[in-house]
Short mmCIF file of C-alpha atoms in Angstrom, two decimals:
data_model
loop_
_atom_site.label_atom_id
_atom_site.label_comp_id
_atom_site.label_asym_id
_atom_site.label_seq_id
_atom_site.Cartn_x
_atom_site.Cartn_y
_atom_site.Cartn_z
CA MET T 2 -11.31 165.46 -237.28
CA LYS T 3 -10.24 162.20 -235.72
CA ARG T 4 -11.47 163.41 -232.31
CA TYR T 5 -14.95 164.25 -233.64
CA LEU T 6 -15.15 160.91 -235.49
CA TYR T 7 -14.17 159.07 -232.32
CA SER T 8 -16.88 160.85 -230.28
CA ALA T 9 -19.42 160.13 -233.10
CA LEU T 10 -18.63 156.42 -232.95
CA ILE T 11 -19.11 156.42 -229.19
CA LEU T 12 -22.45 158.21 -229.56
CA ILE T 13 -23.65 155.78 -232.19
CA SER T 14 -22.67 152.87 -229.94
CA CYS T 15 -24.44 154.43 -227.04
CA LEU T 16 -27.67 154.74 -229.04
CA LEU T 17 -27.45 151.15 -230.36
CA LEU T 18 -26.89 149.74 -226.88
CA ALA T 19 -29.73 151.79 -225.50
CA ALA T 20 -32.03 150.43 -228.28
CA CYS T 21 -31.19 146.77 -227.40
CA SER T 22 -30.95 146.99 -223.62
CA ALA T 23 -33.31 147.65 -220.79
CA VAL T 24 -30.64 149.97 -219.32
CA GLN T 25 -31.03 153.49 -220.77
CA VAL T 26 -28.06 155.28 -222.27
CA ASN T 27 -28.05 157.87 -219.51
CA GLU T 28 -27.78 155.09 -216.98
CA ARG T 29 -24.53 153.75 -218.44
CA MET T 30 -20.92 154.87 -218.30
CA PHE T 31 -18.83 153.78 -221.29
CA VAL T 32 -15.28 153.22 -220.07
CA GLY T 33 -12.54 154.57 -222.39
CA LEU T 34 -9.47 154.28 -220.17
CA MET T 35 -8.76 152.25 -217.07
CA GLY T 36 -6.10 152.68 -214.41
CA ILE T 37 -5.71 149.92 -211.84
CA GLU T 38 -3.21 149.25 -209.07
CA GLU T 39 -3.02 147.16 -205.92
CA ASP T 40 -1.46 148.04 -202.63
CA ASP T 41 -1.64 146.06 -199.40
CA GLY T 42 -4.65 144.11 -200.58
CA LEU T 43 -6.64 147.17 -201.71
CA TYR T 44 -7.42 147.79 -205.38
CA TYR T 45 -7.54 151.35 -206.69
CA LEU T 46 -9.62 151.64 -209.85
CA THR T 47 -9.69 154.89 -211.90
CA LEU T 48 -11.80 155.17 -214.98
CA GLN T 49 -12.09 157.77 -217.66
CA ALA T 50 -15.61 157.19 -218.96
CA TYR T 51 -18.00 158.49 -221.57
CA SER T 52 -21.00 159.58 -219.73
CA THR T 53 -23.80 161.53 -221.39
CA ALA T 54 -24.98 165.02 -220.98
CA HIS T 55 -27.95 166.61 -222.73
CA THR T 56 -27.91 169.63 -225.02
CA ASP T 57 -30.75 172.10 -225.34
CA LYS T 58 -32.24 169.79 -227.91
CA ASP T 59 -32.14 166.93 -225.35
CA ALA T 60 -29.66 164.97 -227.52
CA PRO T 61 -27.09 162.72 -225.65
CA VAL T 62 -23.52 163.98 -226.05
CA PRO T 63 -20.54 161.96 -224.81
CA GLU T 64 -18.43 163.67 -222.19
CA TYR T 65 -15.22 162.57 -220.51
CA GLN T 66 -15.27 162.22 -216.76
CA VAL T 67 -13.02 160.47 -214.24
CA TYR T 68 -14.39 158.21 -211.55
CA SER T 69 -12.45 156.39 -208.79
CA GLY T 70 -13.22 153.48 -206.49
CA THR T 71 -11.39 151.38 -203.93
CA GLY T 72 -12.09 147.84 -202.74
CA ARG T 73 -10.63 144.46 -201.78
CA SER T 74 -11.05 143.40 -205.41
CA PHE T 75 -11.58 144.86 -208.87
CA TYR T 76 -15.29 144.12 -208.51
CA GLU T 77 -15.63 145.94 -205.21
CA ALA T 78 -13.81 149.02 -206.56
CA ALA T 79 -16.09 149.00 -209.67
CA ASP T 80 -19.15 148.57 -207.49
CA MET T 81 -18.15 151.63 -205.47
CA ILE T 82 -18.03 153.67 -208.67
CA MET T 83 -21.43 152.38 -209.73
CA ARG T 84 -23.06 153.09 -206.36
CA GLU T 85 -21.60 156.61 -206.14
CA SER T 86 -22.42 157.54 -209.75
CA GLY T 87 -25.75 155.73 -209.98
CA ARG T 88 -24.74 154.31 -213.37
CA GLN T 89 -23.78 150.92 -214.71
CA LEU T 90 -20.28 150.41 -216.10
CA PHE T 91 -19.76 149.15 -219.65
CA PHE T 92 -16.12 148.11 -220.45
CA GLY T 93 -16.70 147.05 -224.07
CA HIS T 94 -15.21 150.33 -225.35
CA CYS T 95 -12.09 150.32 -223.10
CA GLU T 96 -9.20 151.40 -225.34
CA ALA T 97 -6.27 151.07 -222.91
CA ILE T 98 -5.45 149.74 -219.47
CA PHE T 99 -2.80 151.41 -217.32
CA ALA T 100 -1.64 148.91 -214.62
CA ASP T 101 1.14 148.60 -212.06
CA GLY T 102 3.53 145.64 -211.78
CA ASP T 103 1.51 143.89 -209.13
CA ILE T 104 -1.43 143.55 -211.48
CA ILE T 105 0.57 142.70 -214.67
CA SER T 106 2.61 139.99 -213.04
CA ASP T 107 -0.22 138.11 -211.31
CA LYS T 108 -2.35 135.71 -213.36
CA ASP T 109 -5.07 135.60 -210.65
CA LYS T 110 -5.42 139.38 -210.68
CA LEU T 111 -5.53 139.40 -214.46
CA ARG T 112 -8.43 136.95 -214.38
CA MET T 113 -10.46 139.69 -212.69
CA PHE T 114 -11.01 141.24 -216.14
CA ALA T 115 -12.69 138.12 -217.45
CA GLY T 116 -16.37 138.55 -217.97
CA GLU T 117 -16.22 142.39 -218.17
CA ARG T 118 -16.36 142.38 -222.01
CA ILE T 119 -12.91 143.92 -222.15
CA SER T 120 -11.35 143.01 -225.52
CA VAL T 121 -8.31 140.70 -225.24
CA GLY T 122 -6.77 143.02 -227.85
CA CYS T 123 -6.98 145.99 -225.45
CA PRO T 124 -3.51 147.57 -225.02
CA VAL T 125 -1.93 147.31 -221.59
CA ILE T 126 0.57 149.92 -220.44
CA TYR T 127 2.79 149.75 -217.35
CA SER T 128 2.75 152.71 -215.00
CA GLU T 129 3.94 153.28 -211.46
CA LYS T 130 0.94 155.63 -210.98
CA PRO T 131 -2.00 154.40 -213.12
CA ARG T 132 -4.34 156.90 -211.52
CA SER T 133 -2.36 159.87 -212.82
CA GLU T 134 -2.31 158.43 -216.32
CA VAL T 135 -6.09 158.26 -216.57
CA ASP T 136 -6.67 161.57 -214.77
CA ARG T 137 -4.28 163.82 -216.76
CA ARG T 138 -4.79 167.58 -216.81
CA ASP T 139 -3.55 170.26 -219.18
CA GLU T 140 -2.15 173.66 -218.18
CA ASN T 141 -5.71 174.93 -217.62
CA ASP T 142 -6.47 172.00 -215.30
CA GLU T 143 -8.83 170.59 -217.94
CA LEU T 144 -9.09 166.84 -218.21
CA ILE T 145 -7.19 165.38 -221.21
CA GLY T 146 -9.64 163.16 -223.02
CA ALA T 147 -9.12 159.55 -223.96
CA ASP T 148 -9.03 160.40 -227.65
CA VAL T 149 -6.04 162.74 -227.16
CA ILE T 150 -4.15 160.15 -225.06
CA LEU T 151 -4.87 157.41 -227.64
CA SER T 152 -3.72 159.63 -230.50
CA ALA T 153 -0.44 160.12 -228.69
CA LEU T 154 -0.08 156.35 -228.38
CA ASP T 155 -0.64 156.03 -232.14
CA ARG T 156 2.13 158.56 -232.82
CA TYR T 157 4.64 156.70 -230.68
CA ALA T 158 3.68 153.39 -232.35
CA ALA T 159 4.12 154.97 -235.80
CA GLU T 160 7.64 156.09 -234.78
CA GLY T 161 8.68 152.69 -233.47
CA LEU T 162 8.86 153.95 -229.86
CA TYR T 163 6.00 151.89 -228.53
CA ARG T 164 6.32 148.24 -227.58
CA LYS T 165 2.70 147.13 -227.94
CA ALA T 166 1.32 144.52 -225.55
CA THR T 167 -2.31 143.48 -225.24
CA LEU T 168 -4.40 141.95 -222.46
CA ARG T 169 -4.00 138.65 -224.34
CA ASP T 170 -0.20 139.00 -224.32
CA ILE T 171 0.28 139.75 -220.63
CA THR T 172 -2.30 137.06 -219.59
CA ALA T 173 -0.46 134.47 -221.62
CA ALA T 174 2.91 135.52 -220.19
CA ALA T 175 1.47 135.34 -216.67
CA GLU T 176 0.06 131.84 -217.27
CA ARG T 177 3.38 130.61 -218.63
CA GLY T 178 5.57 132.40 -216.11
CA ASN T 179 7.32 134.38 -218.89
CA THR T 180 8.67 137.94 -218.91
CA VAL T 181 6.51 140.39 -220.84
CA LEU T 182 7.61 143.55 -222.70
CA LEU T 183 5.17 146.36 -222.74
CA PRO T 184 4.98 150.19 -222.98
CA PHE T 185 5.97 152.30 -219.96
CA SER T 186 4.10 155.56 -219.29
CA GLU T 187 5.03 158.35 -216.93
CA ARG T 188 2.18 160.83 -217.74
CA GLY T 189 2.94 159.98 -221.33
CA ILE T 190 4.90 157.21 -223.08
CA ALA T 191 8.45 157.26 -221.72
CA GLY T 192 9.79 153.95 -223.03
CA SER T 193 9.13 150.30 -222.32
CA ALA T 194 9.24 147.87 -219.41
CA ALA T 195 10.19 144.25 -218.88
CA ILE T 196 8.14 142.62 -216.13
CA ASP T 197 8.64 139.06 -214.89
CA MET T 198 6.09 137.04 -213.02
CA ASN T 199 7.84 137.73 -209.67
CA GLY T 200 6.97 141.40 -210.12
CA ASN T 201 10.49 142.52 -211.01
CA VAL T 202 10.38 145.56 -213.34
CA SER T 203 13.17 146.84 -215.62
CA VAL T 204 12.55 150.10 -217.51
CA LEU T 205 14.03 151.11 -220.89
CA GLY T 206 13.99 154.69 -222.16
CA LEU T 207 12.74 155.80 -225.55
CA PRO T 208 16.08 155.39 -227.44
CA GLU T 209 16.55 151.96 -225.92
CA THR T 210 12.99 151.04 -226.87
CA ALA T 211 13.71 152.03 -230.50
CA ALA T 212 16.80 149.81 -230.57
CA LEU T 213 14.83 147.00 -228.83
CA ASN T 214 12.16 147.12 -231.52
CA LEU T 215 14.85 146.85 -234.22
CA LEU T 216 16.29 143.80 -232.40
CA LEU T 217 12.87 142.27 -232.42
CA GLY T 218 12.45 142.88 -236.16
CA GLU T 219 10.29 145.99 -236.23
CA ARG T 220 10.23 148.37 -239.18
CA GLY T 221 9.55 152.08 -239.47
CA VAL T 222 11.59 153.05 -236.37
CA LYS T 223 12.27 156.78 -236.31
CA MET T 224 15.72 158.03 -235.36
CA SER T 225 17.15 161.59 -234.87
CA ILE T 226 20.60 161.65 -236.53
CA LEU T 227 22.95 164.66 -236.88
CA GLY T 228 20.03 167.07 -236.65
CA GLY T 229 18.07 165.16 -239.23
CA SER T 230 15.70 162.18 -239.05
CA MET T 231 15.48 158.79 -240.65
CA SER T 232 13.22 155.76 -240.71
CA VAL T 233 14.86 152.42 -240.18
CA GLY T 234 13.56 148.89 -240.50
CA ALA T 235 15.28 145.63 -239.53
CA GLU T 236 15.71 143.17 -242.43
CA ASP T 237 17.58 140.50 -240.54
CA VAL T 238 18.85 140.02 -236.97
CA SER T 239 21.21 137.12 -236.19
CA VAL T 240 22.74 136.01 -232.93
CA TYR T 241 25.85 133.94 -232.30
CA PHE T 242 26.87 132.63 -228.89
CA ARG T 243 30.44 131.51 -228.39
CA GLN T 244 31.20 129.36 -225.34
CA GLY T 245 34.40 129.46 -223.47
CA GLU T 246 35.52 128.22 -220.08
CA ALA T 247 33.10 130.07 -217.77
CA ILE T 248 32.97 132.81 -220.43
CA GLY T 249 30.25 133.46 -222.93
CA GLU T 250 30.17 135.99 -225.78
CA TYR T 251 27.20 137.11 -227.77
CA SER T 252 27.74 138.49 -231.23
CA ILE T 253 24.70 140.28 -232.69
CA SER T 254 24.39 141.28 -236.35
CA VAL T 255 21.67 143.71 -237.52
CA ARG T 256 20.98 144.32 -241.16
CA ALA T 257 18.53 147.13 -241.86
CA LYS T 258 17.20 149.41 -244.54
CA GLY T 259 16.57 153.10 -243.91
CA VAL T 260 15.39 156.31 -245.54
CA LEU T 261 16.77 159.74 -244.60
CA ASP T 262 13.59 161.68 -244.19
CA GLU T 263 15.14 165.04 -243.23
CA THR T 264 18.70 166.27 -243.57
CA GLY T 265 20.55 167.90 -240.68
CA VAL T 266 24.02 169.36 -240.33
CA SER T 267 25.70 167.08 -242.92
CA ARG T 268 25.34 166.81 -246.65
CA GLU T 269 27.05 163.39 -246.75
CA LEU T 270 24.71 160.37 -246.70
CA SER T 271 27.53 158.16 -245.48
CA GLU T 272 27.83 160.23 -242.30
CA TYR T 273 24.18 159.64 -241.38
CA ARG T 274 24.58 155.95 -242.14
CA ARG T 275 27.70 155.56 -239.92
CA GLU T 276 26.22 157.51 -237.07
CA ALA T 277 22.98 155.50 -237.18
CA GLU T 278 24.94 152.22 -237.29
CA ASN T 279 27.01 153.23 -234.29
CA ILE T 280 23.97 154.32 -232.29
CA ILE T 281 22.06 151.10 -232.96
CA SER T 282 25.08 148.91 -232.21
CA ARG T 283 25.84 150.63 -228.91
CA SER T 284 22.15 150.59 -227.88
CA ALA T 285 21.86 146.89 -228.72
CA GLU T 286 24.89 146.05 -226.60
CA GLU T 287 23.55 148.14 -223.67
CA ILE T 288 20.09 146.59 -223.86
CA CYS T 289 21.37 143.07 -223.96
CA ARG T 290 23.82 143.72 -221.07
CA LYS T 291 21.06 145.18 -218.98
CA ALA T 292 18.69 142.36 -219.92
CA PHE T 293 21.26 139.76 -218.88
CA GLU T 294 22.00 141.44 -215.57
CA GLU T 295 18.35 142.00 -214.72
CA GLY T 296 17.06 138.69 -215.93
CA PHE T 297 14.97 139.39 -219.01
CA LEU T 298 17.35 138.42 -221.82
CA SER T 299 14.93 135.72 -222.99
CA ALA T 300 12.46 138.47 -223.88
CA VAL T 301 15.08 140.31 -226.04
CA LEU T 302 16.94 137.46 -227.80
CA PRO T 303 15.71 134.18 -229.20
CA LYS T 304 15.39 131.66 -226.36
CA GLU T 305 18.04 129.30 -227.74
CA TYR T 306 20.60 132.15 -227.28
CA SER T 307 19.49 133.38 -223.96
CA LEU T 308 20.39 130.44 -221.74
CA SER T 309 23.77 131.63 -220.40
CA GLU T 310 23.29 130.77 -216.72
CA GLY T 311 26.45 129.48 -215.15
CA TYR T 312 28.75 131.82 -217.00
CA GLU T 313 30.78 134.08 -214.75
CA ASN T 314 31.50 136.51 -217.54
CA VAL T 315 29.24 137.34 -220.48
CA SER T 316 30.00 139.97 -223.13
CA PHE T 317 27.97 141.44 -225.94
CA SER T 318 29.09 142.91 -229.22
CA ALA T 319 26.88 144.21 -232.00
CA GLU T 320 27.41 145.22 -235.56
CA THR T 321 24.86 147.09 -237.68
CA GLU T 322 24.77 147.51 -241.40
CA ILE T 323 22.23 149.92 -242.89
CA GLU T 324 21.34 150.32 -246.56
CA LEU T 325 20.40 153.99 -246.49
CA THR T 326 18.71 155.98 -249.20
CA SER T 327 17.64 159.62 -249.61
CA GLU T 328 15.94 161.74 -252.23
CA ASN T 329 17.84 164.83 -251.04
CA ILE T 330 21.51 163.87 -250.84
CA SER T 331 23.77 161.07 -251.95
#
């Protein structure tokens, strides 16, 4: 149903735009997904667009098609697509941008999107191969449409496995020289990535992303525990930094509430609680250690606790306390 509603909205927008523009609807391509990467000064642009076909009743029907262009800038690559397709590009409906680290970390490259009517709230997703994200095929070699890809993003977001970042977020980070956290996709969401403005990329898997989201105060994070599942939300996260002689120690405390949604191999609620607490604590320690070693701790912890340069040895310890409830067991 959602897929048909999405297509209907696109169709309505097409008709409205055609009514108020000299450009006819069949002369436009409505971009749904964008993949962009840069290599050796060349930009590779891949678009999944809503073009229009006509039924027997001559009514315009949105179809998904993939178009690719190459150029020395975003504009040249887009112009190649327009010249080869004979249609004008409209980016106002772009629902997601897949980009590589070279694009995400460069404020000048990000400015290329200005003026294209791309919403600053458009999600941006890091990928090593943006082209393959936009041009995905199923087992029958049929193109996987933007609506299916976007529905998958919604599912990951609902389970707390998606670190959302928008075009506004990454542009602001690039302007300030900050590290940005955003989703990582490998033909589907595979975790999250931390990218600094020197183009350094650190990737976190899905379990690490769930723990990261808890550290950053997210709620509704889904966890698989002892064959069952629970939803956990952070209530309070506190950080203490103890200074020693060339030694620094971080102590992280996570207080959370959770609901056991499905039971697994145990009938004891306390076993699920202890297992979840252990997993979150270990994951938090691993994430912080990795963030410290790879230089993105300021994106994980409050800035006043992330300035530990000059310390030869830094350690991390985390404790988690979950108030867990269930309608099935006690």
